[in-house]
Amino acid sequence: VAPSGVLLPEMQQFMRTLKEREAEIVAISDDADTLALGRTSIALPAGVPEWLSPLTAIVPGQLFAMHLAAVRDYDPDHPRGLRKVTETR
């Protein structure tokens, strides 16, 4: 997730490093150059103030995680390795 802002150049450099190592990148951004770095890309709405940008990335991130779990045949409601659930009353 790399929305426009002060950290975007660092995120782009990190993505280039990952690409050199042949990693598959899913780019979620409102910047066209950043989206081009990803094998798969999800465009965020443009023009959102930096302090609000995490809110625009939440839903695409959640949808990606949900579909990835479905493709891998994981049950997100019953994650493996979860041993304890604390109930709050």
PDB file of N, CA and C in Angstrom:
ATOM      1  N   VAL A   1       0.865  -1.161   0.000  1.00  0.00           N
ATOM      2  CA  VAL A   1       0.000   0.000   0.000  1.00  0.00           C
ATOM      3  C   VAL A   1       0.909   1.220   0.000  1.00  0.00           C
ATOM      4  N   ALA A   2       0.822   2.018  -1.047  1.00  0.00           N
ATOM      5  CA  ALA A   2       1.718   3.157  -1.206  1.00  0.00           C
ATOM      6  C   ALA A   2       0.966   4.371  -1.744  1.00  0.00           C
ATOM      7  N   PRO A   3       0.199   5.049  -0.878  1.00  0.00           N
ATOM      8  CA  PRO A   3      -0.481   6.260  -1.337  1.00  0.00           C
ATOM      9  C   PRO A   3       0.512   7.402  -1.528  1.00  0.00           C
ATOM     10  N   SER A   4       0.121   8.392  -2.303  1.00  0.00           N
ATOM     11  CA  SER A   4       0.971   9.564  -2.502  1.00  0.00           C
ATOM     12  C   SER A   4       1.247  10.230  -1.166  1.00  0.00           C
ATOM     13  N   GLY A   5       2.455  10.732  -1.022  1.00  0.00           N
ATOM     14  CA  GLY A   5       2.836  11.404   0.209  1.00  0.00           C
ATOM     15  C   GLY A   5       4.344  11.392   0.370  1.00  0.00           C
ATOM     16  N   VAL A   6       4.802  11.792   1.549  1.00  0.00           N
ATOM     17  CA  VAL A   6       6.238  11.939   1.777  1.00  0.00           C
ATOM     18  C   VAL A   6       6.994  10.613   1.706  1.00  0.00           C
ATOM     19  N   LEU A   7       6.355   9.506   2.013  1.00  0.00           N
ATOM     20  CA  LEU A   7       7.035   8.210   1.999  1.00  0.00           C
ATOM     21  C   LEU A   7       6.947   7.474   0.663  1.00  0.00           C
ATOM     22  N   LEU A   8       6.243   8.022  -0.303  1.00  0.00           N
ATOM     23  CA  LEU A   8       6.067   7.335  -1.586  1.00  0.00           C
ATOM     24  C   LEU A   8       7.393   6.993  -2.271  1.00  0.00           C
ATOM     25  N   PRO A   9       8.369   7.915  -2.354  1.00  0.00           N
ATOM     26  CA  PRO A   9       9.634   7.547  -3.009  1.00  0.00           C
ATOM     27  C   PRO A   9      10.333   6.353  -2.338  1.00  0.00           C
ATOM     28  N   GLU A  10      10.282   6.284  -1.021  1.00  0.00           N
ATOM     29  CA  GLU A  10      10.891   5.150  -0.314  1.00  0.00           C
ATOM     30  C   GLU A  10      10.146   3.858  -0.620  1.00  0.00           C
ATOM     31  N   MET A  11       8.822   3.921  -0.681  1.00  0.00           N
ATOM     32  CA  MET A  11       8.030   2.733  -1.003  1.00  0.00           C
ATOM     33  C   MET A  11       8.318   2.273  -2.431  1.00  0.00           C
ATOM     34  N   GLN A  12       8.464   3.220  -3.351  1.00  0.00           N
ATOM     35  CA  GLN A  12       8.776   2.861  -4.735  1.00  0.00           C
ATOM     36  C   GLN A  12      10.136   2.175  -4.822  1.00  0.00           C
ATOM     37  N   GLN A  13      11.118   2.693  -4.089  1.00  0.00           N
ATOM     38  CA  GLN A  13      12.444   2.069  -4.095  1.00  0.00           C
ATOM     39  C   GLN A  13      12.376   0.660  -3.514  1.00  0.00           C
ATOM     40  N   PHE A  14      11.613   0.489  -2.445  1.00  0.00           N
ATOM     41  CA  PHE A  14      11.436  -0.834  -1.844  1.00  0.00           C
ATOM     42  C   PHE A  14      10.786  -1.790  -2.843  1.00  0.00           C
ATOM     43  N   MET A  15       9.785  -1.312  -3.566  1.00  0.00           N
ATOM     44  CA  MET A  15       9.112  -2.142  -4.560  1.00  0.00           C
ATOM     45  C   MET A  15      10.062  -2.519  -5.699  1.00  0.00           C
ATOM     46  N   ARG A  16      10.928  -1.586  -6.099  1.00  0.00           N
ATOM     47  CA  ARG A  16      11.912  -1.901  -7.145  1.00  0.00           C
ATOM     48  C   ARG A  16      12.878  -2.988  -6.667  1.00  0.00           C
ATOM     49  N   THR A  17      13.293  -2.895  -5.403  1.00  0.00           N
ATOM     50  CA  THR A  17      14.172  -3.919  -4.827  1.00  0.00           C
ATOM     51  C   THR A  17      13.486  -5.275  -4.827  1.00  0.00           C
ATOM     52  N   LEU A  18      12.225  -5.306  -4.428  1.00  0.00           N
ATOM     53  CA  LEU A  18      11.473  -6.563  -4.438  1.00  0.00           C
ATOM     54  C   LEU A  18      11.335  -7.107  -5.852  1.00  0.00           C
ATOM     55  N   LYS A  19      11.108  -6.223  -6.803  1.00  0.00           N
ATOM     56  CA  LYS A  19      10.951  -6.639  -8.200  1.00  0.00           C
ATOM     57  C   LYS A  19      12.249  -7.244  -8.735  1.00  0.00           C
ATOM     58  N   GLU A  20      13.392  -6.652  -8.355  1.00  0.00           N
ATOM     59  CA  GLU A  20      14.692  -7.198  -8.754  1.00  0.00           C
ATOM     60  C   GLU A  20      14.885  -8.613  -8.211  1.00  0.00           C
ATOM     61  N   ARG A  21      14.284  -8.886  -7.073  1.00  0.00           N
ATOM     62  CA  ARG A  21      14.384 -10.217  -6.451  1.00  0.00           C
ATOM     63  C   ARG A  21      13.264 -11.144  -6.911  1.00  0.00           C
ATOM     64  N   GLU A  22      12.567 -10.711  -7.953  1.00  0.00           N
ATOM     65  CA  GLU A  22      11.515 -11.489  -8.602  1.00  0.00           C
ATOM     66  C   GLU A  22      10.310 -11.773  -7.708  1.00  0.00           C
ATOM     67  N   ALA A  23      10.032 -10.850  -6.801  1.00  0.00           N
ATOM     68  CA  ALA A  23       8.834 -10.971  -5.962  1.00  0.00           C
ATOM     69  C   ALA A  23       7.612 -10.558  -6.774  1.00  0.00           C
ATOM     70  N   GLU A  24       6.484 -11.170  -6.477  1.00  0.00           N
ATOM     71  CA  GLU A  24       5.231 -10.761  -7.105  1.00  0.00           C
ATOM     72  C   GLU A  24       4.645  -9.631  -6.267  1.00  0.00           C
ATOM     73  N   ILE A  25       4.462  -8.494  -6.874  1.00  0.00           N
ATOM     74  CA  ILE A  25       4.018  -7.306  -6.150  1.00  0.00           C
ATOM     75  C   ILE A  25       2.574  -6.987  -6.502  1.00  0.00           C
ATOM     76  N   VAL A  26       1.774  -6.777  -5.474  1.00  0.00           N
ATOM     77  CA  VAL A  26       0.423  -6.247  -5.632  1.00  0.00           C
ATOM     78  C   VAL A  26       0.507  -4.797  -5.164  1.00  0.00           C
ATOM     79  N   ALA A  27       0.409  -3.873  -6.093  1.00  0.00           N
ATOM     80  CA  ALA A  27       0.540  -2.453  -5.780  1.00  0.00           C
ATOM     81  C   ALA A  27      -0.840  -1.843  -5.556  1.00  0.00           C
ATOM     82  N   ILE A  28      -0.983  -1.186  -4.416  1.00  0.00           N
ATOM     83  CA  ILE A  28      -2.209  -0.459  -4.096  1.00  0.00           C
ATOM     84  C   ILE A  28      -1.795   0.995  -3.901  1.00  0.00           C
ATOM     85  N   SER A  29      -2.183   1.855  -4.838  1.00  0.00           N
ATOM     86  CA  SER A  29      -1.713   3.239  -4.797  1.00  0.00           C
ATOM     87  C   SER A  29      -2.613   4.134  -5.644  1.00  0.00           C
ATOM     88  N   ASP A  30      -2.410   5.434  -5.472  1.00  0.00           N
ATOM     89  CA  ASP A  30      -3.086   6.410  -6.325  1.00  0.00           C
ATOM     90  C   ASP A  30      -2.101   7.027  -7.315  1.00  0.00           C
ATOM     91  N   ASP A  31      -0.882   6.498  -7.342  1.00  0.00           N
ATOM     92  CA  ASP A  31       0.174   7.005  -8.205  1.00  0.00           C
ATOM     93  C   ASP A  31       0.407   6.033  -9.363  1.00  0.00           C
ATOM     94  N   ALA A  32       0.337   6.538 -10.594  1.00  0.00           N
ATOM     95  CA  ALA A  32       0.444   5.684 -11.784  1.00  0.00           C
ATOM     96  C   ALA A  32       1.792   4.973 -11.869  1.00  0.00           C
ATOM     97  N   ASP A  33       2.885   5.667 -11.523  1.00  0.00           N
ATOM     98  CA  ASP A  33       4.212   5.041 -11.577  1.00  0.00           C
ATOM     99  C   ASP A  33       4.326   3.896 -10.579  1.00  0.00           C
ATOM    100  N   THR A  34       3.723   4.063  -9.422  1.00  0.00           N
ATOM    101  CA  THR A  34       3.748   3.016  -8.402  1.00  0.00           C
ATOM    102  C   THR A  34       2.917   1.826  -8.850  1.00  0.00           C
ATOM    103  N   LEU A  35       1.758   2.084  -9.420  1.00  0.00           N
ATOM    104  CA  LEU A  35       0.909   0.998  -9.911  1.00  0.00           C
ATOM    105  C   LEU A  35       1.615   0.192 -10.994  1.00  0.00           C
ATOM    106  N   ALA A  36       2.440   0.856 -11.804  1.00  0.00           N
ATOM    107  CA  ALA A  36       3.162   0.172 -12.878  1.00  0.00           C
ATOM    108  C   ALA A  36       4.206  -0.802 -12.340  1.00  0.00           C
ATOM    109  N   LEU A  37       4.638  -0.625 -11.098  1.00  0.00           N
ATOM    110  CA  LEU A  37       5.633  -1.520 -10.505  1.00  0.00           C
ATOM    111  C   LEU A  37       5.040  -2.863 -10.094  1.00  0.00           C
ATOM    112  N   GLY A  38       3.739  -2.919  -9.951  1.00  0.00           N
ATOM    113  CA  GLY A  38       3.104  -4.146  -9.482  1.00  0.00           C
ATOM    114  C   GLY A  38       2.731  -5.084 -10.608  1.00  0.00           C
ATOM    115  N   ARG A  39       2.786  -6.369 -10.304  1.00  0.00           N
ATOM    116  CA  ARG A  39       2.276  -7.356 -11.266  1.00  0.00           C
ATOM    117  C   ARG A  39       0.760  -7.218 -11.344  1.00  0.00           C
ATOM    118  N   THR A  40       0.172  -6.987 -10.190  1.00  0.00           N
ATOM    119  CA  THR A  40      -1.248  -6.685 -10.073  1.00  0.00           C
ATOM    120  C   THR A  40      -1.347  -5.323  -9.411  1.00  0.00           C
ATOM    121  N   SER A  41      -2.290  -4.512  -9.826  1.00  0.00           N
ATOM    122  CA  SER A  41      -2.407  -3.190  -9.215  1.00  0.00           C
ATOM    123  C   SER A  41      -3.864  -2.863  -8.919  1.00  0.00           C
ATOM    124  N   ILE A  42      -4.041  -2.138  -7.833  1.00  0.00           N
ATOM    125  CA  ILE A  42      -5.360  -1.666  -7.415  1.00  0.00           C
ATOM    126  C   ILE A  42      -5.240  -0.158  -7.227  1.00  0.00           C
ATOM    127  N   ALA A  43      -5.991   0.591  -8.002  1.00  0.00           N
ATOM    128  CA  ALA A  43      -5.915   2.050  -7.946  1.00  0.00           C
ATOM    129  C   ALA A  43      -6.769   2.593  -6.806  1.00  0.00           C
ATOM    130  N   LEU A  44      -6.168   3.494  -6.047  1.00  0.00           N
ATOM    131  CA  LEU A  44      -6.888   4.220  -5.003  1.00  0.00           C
ATOM    132  C   LEU A  44      -7.409   5.524  -5.595  1.00  0.00           C
ATOM    133  N   PRO A  45      -8.433   6.121  -4.981  1.00  0.00           N
ATOM    134  CA  PRO A  45      -8.918   7.413  -5.475  1.00  0.00           C
ATOM    135  C   PRO A  45      -7.823   8.478  -5.372  1.00  0.00           C
ATOM    136  N   ALA A  46      -7.707   9.305  -6.377  1.00  0.00           N
ATOM    137  CA  ALA A  46      -6.693  10.364  -6.400  1.00  0.00           C
ATOM    138  C   ALA A  46      -7.191  11.593  -5.651  1.00  0.00           C
ATOM    139  N   GLY A  47      -6.248  12.391  -5.173  1.00  0.00           N
ATOM    140  CA  GLY A  47      -6.577  13.659  -4.554  1.00  0.00           C
ATOM    141  C   GLY A  47      -7.011  13.593  -3.103  1.00  0.00           C
ATOM    142  N   VAL A  48      -6.847  12.448  -2.464  1.00  0.00           N
ATOM    143  CA  VAL A  48      -7.220  12.308  -1.056  1.00  0.00           C
ATOM    144  C   VAL A  48      -6.069  12.845  -0.205  1.00  0.00           C
ATOM    145  N   PRO A  49      -6.341  13.680   0.805  1.00  0.00           N
ATOM    146  CA  PRO A  49      -5.266  14.167   1.667  1.00  0.00           C
ATOM    147  C   PRO A  49      -4.511  12.997   2.309  1.00  0.00           C
ATOM    148  N   GLU A  50      -3.204  13.184   2.497  1.00  0.00           N
ATOM    149  CA  GLU A  50      -2.360  12.101   3.011  1.00  0.00           C
ATOM    150  C   GLU A  50      -2.873  11.536   4.328  1.00  0.00           C
ATOM    151  N   TRP A  51      -3.382  12.383   5.198  1.00  0.00           N
ATOM    152  CA  TRP A  51      -3.832  11.899   6.506  1.00  0.00           C
ATOM    153  C   TRP A  51      -5.085  11.032   6.401  1.00  0.00           C
ATOM    154  N   LEU A  52      -5.826  11.138   5.297  1.00  0.00           N
ATOM    155  CA  LEU A  52      -7.010  10.301   5.087  1.00  0.00           C
ATOM    156  C   LEU A  52      -6.727   9.076   4.216  1.00  0.00           C
ATOM    157  N   SER A  53      -5.557   9.023   3.612  1.00  0.00           N
ATOM    158  CA  SER A  53      -5.266   7.958   2.651  1.00  0.00           C
ATOM    159  C   SER A  53      -5.357   6.545   3.232  1.00  0.00           C
ATOM    160  N   PRO A  54      -5.029   6.298   4.513  1.00  0.00           N
ATOM    161  CA  PRO A  54      -5.206   4.931   5.019  1.00  0.00           C
ATOM    162  C   PRO A  54      -6.655   4.450   4.927  1.00  0.00           C
ATOM    163  N   LEU A  55      -7.601   5.360   5.070  1.00  0.00           N
ATOM    164  CA  LEU A  55      -9.006   4.958   4.996  1.00  0.00           C
ATOM    165  C   LEU A  55      -9.386   4.470   3.601  1.00  0.00           C
ATOM    166  N   THR A  56      -8.766   5.043   2.566  1.00  0.00           N
ATOM    167  CA  THR A  56      -9.089   4.614   1.207  1.00  0.00           C
ATOM    168  C   THR A  56      -8.462   3.269   0.867  1.00  0.00           C
ATOM    169  N   ALA A  57      -7.452   2.862   1.631  1.00  0.00           N
ATOM    170  CA  ALA A  57      -6.763   1.597   1.354  1.00  0.00           C
ATOM    171  C   ALA A  57      -7.329   0.430   2.152  1.00  0.00           C
ATOM    172  N   ILE A  58      -8.149   0.703   3.150  1.00  0.00           N
ATOM    173  CA  ILE A  58      -8.660  -0.359   4.017  1.00  0.00           C
ATOM    174  C   ILE A  58      -9.505  -1.362   3.238  1.00  0.00           C
ATOM    175  N   VAL A  59     -10.492  -0.887   2.509  1.00  0.00           N
ATOM    176  CA  VAL A  59     -11.411  -1.798   1.812  1.00  0.00           C
ATOM    177  C   VAL A  59     -10.693  -2.615   0.734  1.00  0.00           C
ATOM    178  N   PRO A  60      -9.869  -2.001  -0.143  1.00  0.00           N
ATOM    179  CA  PRO A  60      -9.153  -2.845  -1.111  1.00  0.00           C
ATOM    180  C   PRO A  60      -8.258  -3.881  -0.436  1.00  0.00           C
ATOM    181  N   GLY A  61      -7.620  -3.497   0.660  1.00  0.00           N
ATOM    182  CA  GLY A  61      -6.771  -4.444   1.388  1.00  0.00           C
ATOM    183  C   GLY A  61      -7.566  -5.592   1.977  1.00  0.00           C
ATOM    184  N   GLN A  62      -8.713  -5.287   2.550  1.00  0.00           N
ATOM    185  CA  GLN A  62      -9.561  -6.333   3.117  1.00  0.00           C
ATOM    186  C   GLN A  62     -10.108  -7.253   2.026  1.00  0.00           C
ATOM    187  N   LEU A  63     -10.519  -6.681   0.905  1.00  0.00           N
ATOM    188  CA  LEU A  63     -11.022  -7.506  -0.199  1.00  0.00           C
ATOM    189  C   LEU A  63      -9.925  -8.408  -0.760  1.00  0.00           C
ATOM    190  N   PHE A  64      -8.717  -7.868  -0.881  1.00  0.00           N
ATOM    191  CA  PHE A  64      -7.595  -8.681  -1.352  1.00  0.00           C
ATOM    192  C   PHE A  64      -7.347  -9.845  -0.397  1.00  0.00           C
ATOM    193  N   ALA A  65      -7.314  -9.569   0.907  1.00  0.00           N
ATOM    194  CA  ALA A  65      -7.083 -10.627   1.894  1.00  0.00           C
ATOM    195  C   ALA A  65      -8.191 -11.674   1.857  1.00  0.00           C
ATOM    196  N   MET A  66      -9.436 -11.240   1.706  1.00  0.00           N
ATOM    197  CA  MET A  66     -10.557 -12.176   1.663  1.00  0.00           C
ATOM    198  C   MET A  66     -10.462 -13.095   0.442  1.00  0.00           C
ATOM    199  N   HIS A  67     -10.175 -12.511  -0.719  1.00  0.00           N
ATOM    200  CA  HIS A  67     -10.084 -13.319  -1.940  1.00  0.00           C
ATOM    201  C   HIS A  67      -8.851 -14.224  -1.928  1.00  0.00           C
ATOM    202  N   LEU A  68      -7.762 -13.746  -1.354  1.00  0.00           N
ATOM    203  CA  LEU A  68      -6.569 -14.582  -1.235  1.00  0.00           C
ATOM    204  C   LEU A  68      -6.850 -15.786  -0.345  1.00  0.00           C
ATOM    205  N   ALA A  69      -7.550 -15.565   0.763  1.00  0.00           N
ATOM    206  CA  ALA A  69      -7.921 -16.676   1.649  1.00  0.00           C
ATOM    207  C   ALA A  69      -8.814 -17.670   0.915  1.00  0.00           C
ATOM    208  N   ALA A  70      -9.749 -17.180   0.127  1.00  0.00           N
ATOM    209  CA  ALA A  70     -10.651 -18.072  -0.614  1.00  0.00           C
ATOM    210  C   ALA A  70      -9.890 -18.896  -1.648  1.00  0.00           C
ATOM    211  N   VAL A  71      -8.966 -18.257  -2.368  1.00  0.00           N
ATOM    212  CA  VAL A  71      -8.181 -18.962  -3.385  1.00  0.00           C
ATOM    213  C   VAL A  71      -7.324 -20.053  -2.747  1.00  0.00           C
ATOM    214  N   ARG A  72      -6.799 -19.759  -1.563  1.00  0.00           N
ATOM    215  CA  ARG A  72      -5.945 -20.733  -0.872  1.00  0.00           C
ATOM    216  C   ARG A  72      -6.743 -21.709  -0.018  1.00  0.00           C
ATOM    217  N   ASP A  73      -8.060 -21.599  -0.080  1.00  0.00           N
ATOM    218  CA  ASP A  73      -8.963 -22.479   0.660  1.00  0.00           C
ATOM    219  C   ASP A  73      -8.754 -22.387   2.174  1.00  0.00           C
ATOM    220  N   TYR A  74      -8.527 -21.163   2.654  1.00  0.00           N
ATOM    221  CA  TYR A  74      -8.412 -20.902   4.092  1.00  0.00           C
ATOM    222  C   TYR A  74      -9.742 -20.365   4.592  1.00  0.00           C
ATOM    223  N   ASP A  75     -10.058 -20.686   5.824  1.00  0.00           N
ATOM    224  CA  ASP A  75     -11.270 -20.165   6.448  1.00  0.00           C
ATOM    225  C   ASP A  75     -10.868 -19.002   7.349  1.00  0.00           C
ATOM    226  N   PRO A  76     -11.092 -17.758   6.934  1.00  0.00           N
ATOM    227  CA  PRO A  76     -10.664 -16.624   7.749  1.00  0.00           C
ATOM    228  C   PRO A  76     -11.380 -16.533   9.095  1.00  0.00           C
ATOM    229  N   ASP A  77     -12.534 -17.195   9.217  1.00  0.00           N
ATOM    230  CA  ASP A  77     -13.249 -17.176  10.489  1.00  0.00           C
ATOM    231  C   ASP A  77     -12.697 -18.190  11.481  1.00  0.00           C
ATOM    232  N   HIS A  78     -11.880 -19.113  11.009  1.00  0.00           N
ATOM    233  CA  HIS A  78     -11.264 -20.125  11.872  1.00  0.00           C
ATOM    234  C   HIS A  78      -9.804 -20.312  11.463  1.00  0.00           C
ATOM    235  N   PRO A  79      -8.961 -19.316  11.759  1.00  0.00           N
ATOM    236  CA  PRO A  79      -7.566 -19.407  11.324  1.00  0.00           C
ATOM    237  C   PRO A  79      -6.830 -20.537  12.040  1.00  0.00           C
ATOM    238  N   ARG A  80      -5.992 -21.253  11.265  1.00  0.00           N
ATOM    239  CA  ARG A  80      -5.204 -22.312  11.885  1.00  0.00           C
ATOM    240  C   ARG A  80      -4.165 -21.658  12.781  1.00  0.00           C
ATOM    241  N   GLY A  81      -3.859 -22.314  13.857  1.00  0.00           N
ATOM    242  CA  GLY A  81      -2.887 -21.773  14.792  1.00  0.00           C
ATOM    243  C   GLY A  81      -3.516 -20.937  15.895  1.00  0.00           C
ATOM    244  N   LEU A  82      -4.785 -20.578  15.753  1.00  0.00           N
ATOM    245  CA  LEU A  82      -5.451 -19.812  16.802  1.00  0.00           C
ATOM    246  C   LEU A  82      -5.884 -20.779  17.885  1.00  0.00           C
ATOM    247  N   ARG A  83      -5.329 -20.636  19.067  1.00  0.00           N
ATOM    248  CA  ARG A  83      -5.577 -21.579  20.144  1.00  0.00           C
ATOM    249  C   ARG A  83      -6.489 -21.037  21.242  1.00  0.00           C
ATOM    250  N   LYS A  84      -6.520 -19.730  21.373  1.00  0.00           N
ATOM    251  CA  LYS A  84      -7.253 -19.158  22.495  1.00  0.00           C
ATOM    252  C   LYS A  84      -8.066 -17.960  22.011  1.00  0.00           C
ATOM    253  N   VAL A  85      -9.280 -17.901  22.477  1.00  0.00           N
ATOM    254  CA  VAL A  85     -10.133 -16.754  22.191  1.00  0.00           C
ATOM    255  C   VAL A  85     -10.597 -16.200  23.526  1.00  0.00           C
ATOM    256  N   THR A  86     -10.425 -14.918  23.722  1.00  0.00           N
ATOM    257  CA  THR A  86     -10.855 -14.273  24.956  1.00  0.00           C
ATOM    258  C   THR A  86     -12.188 -13.592  24.707  1.00  0.00           C
ATOM    259  N   GLU A  87     -13.167 -13.919  25.525  1.00  0.00           N
ATOM    260  CA  GLU A  87     -14.473 -13.284  25.404  1.00  0.00           C
ATOM    261  C   GLU A  87     -14.569 -12.147  26.413  1.00  0.00           C
ATOM    262  N   THR A  88     -15.065 -11.027  25.967  1.00  0.00           N
ATOM    263  CA  THR A  88     -15.262  -9.873  26.835  1.00  0.00           C
ATOM    264  C   THR A  88     -16.747  -9.748  27.123  1.00  0.00           C
ATOM    265  N   ARG A  89     -17.066  -9.598  28.383  1.00  0.00           N
ATOM    266  CA  ARG A  89     -18.480  -9.478  28.764  1.00  0.00           C
ATOM    267  C   ARG A  89     -18.810  -8.091  29.204  1.00  0.00           C
TER     268      ARG A  89
END
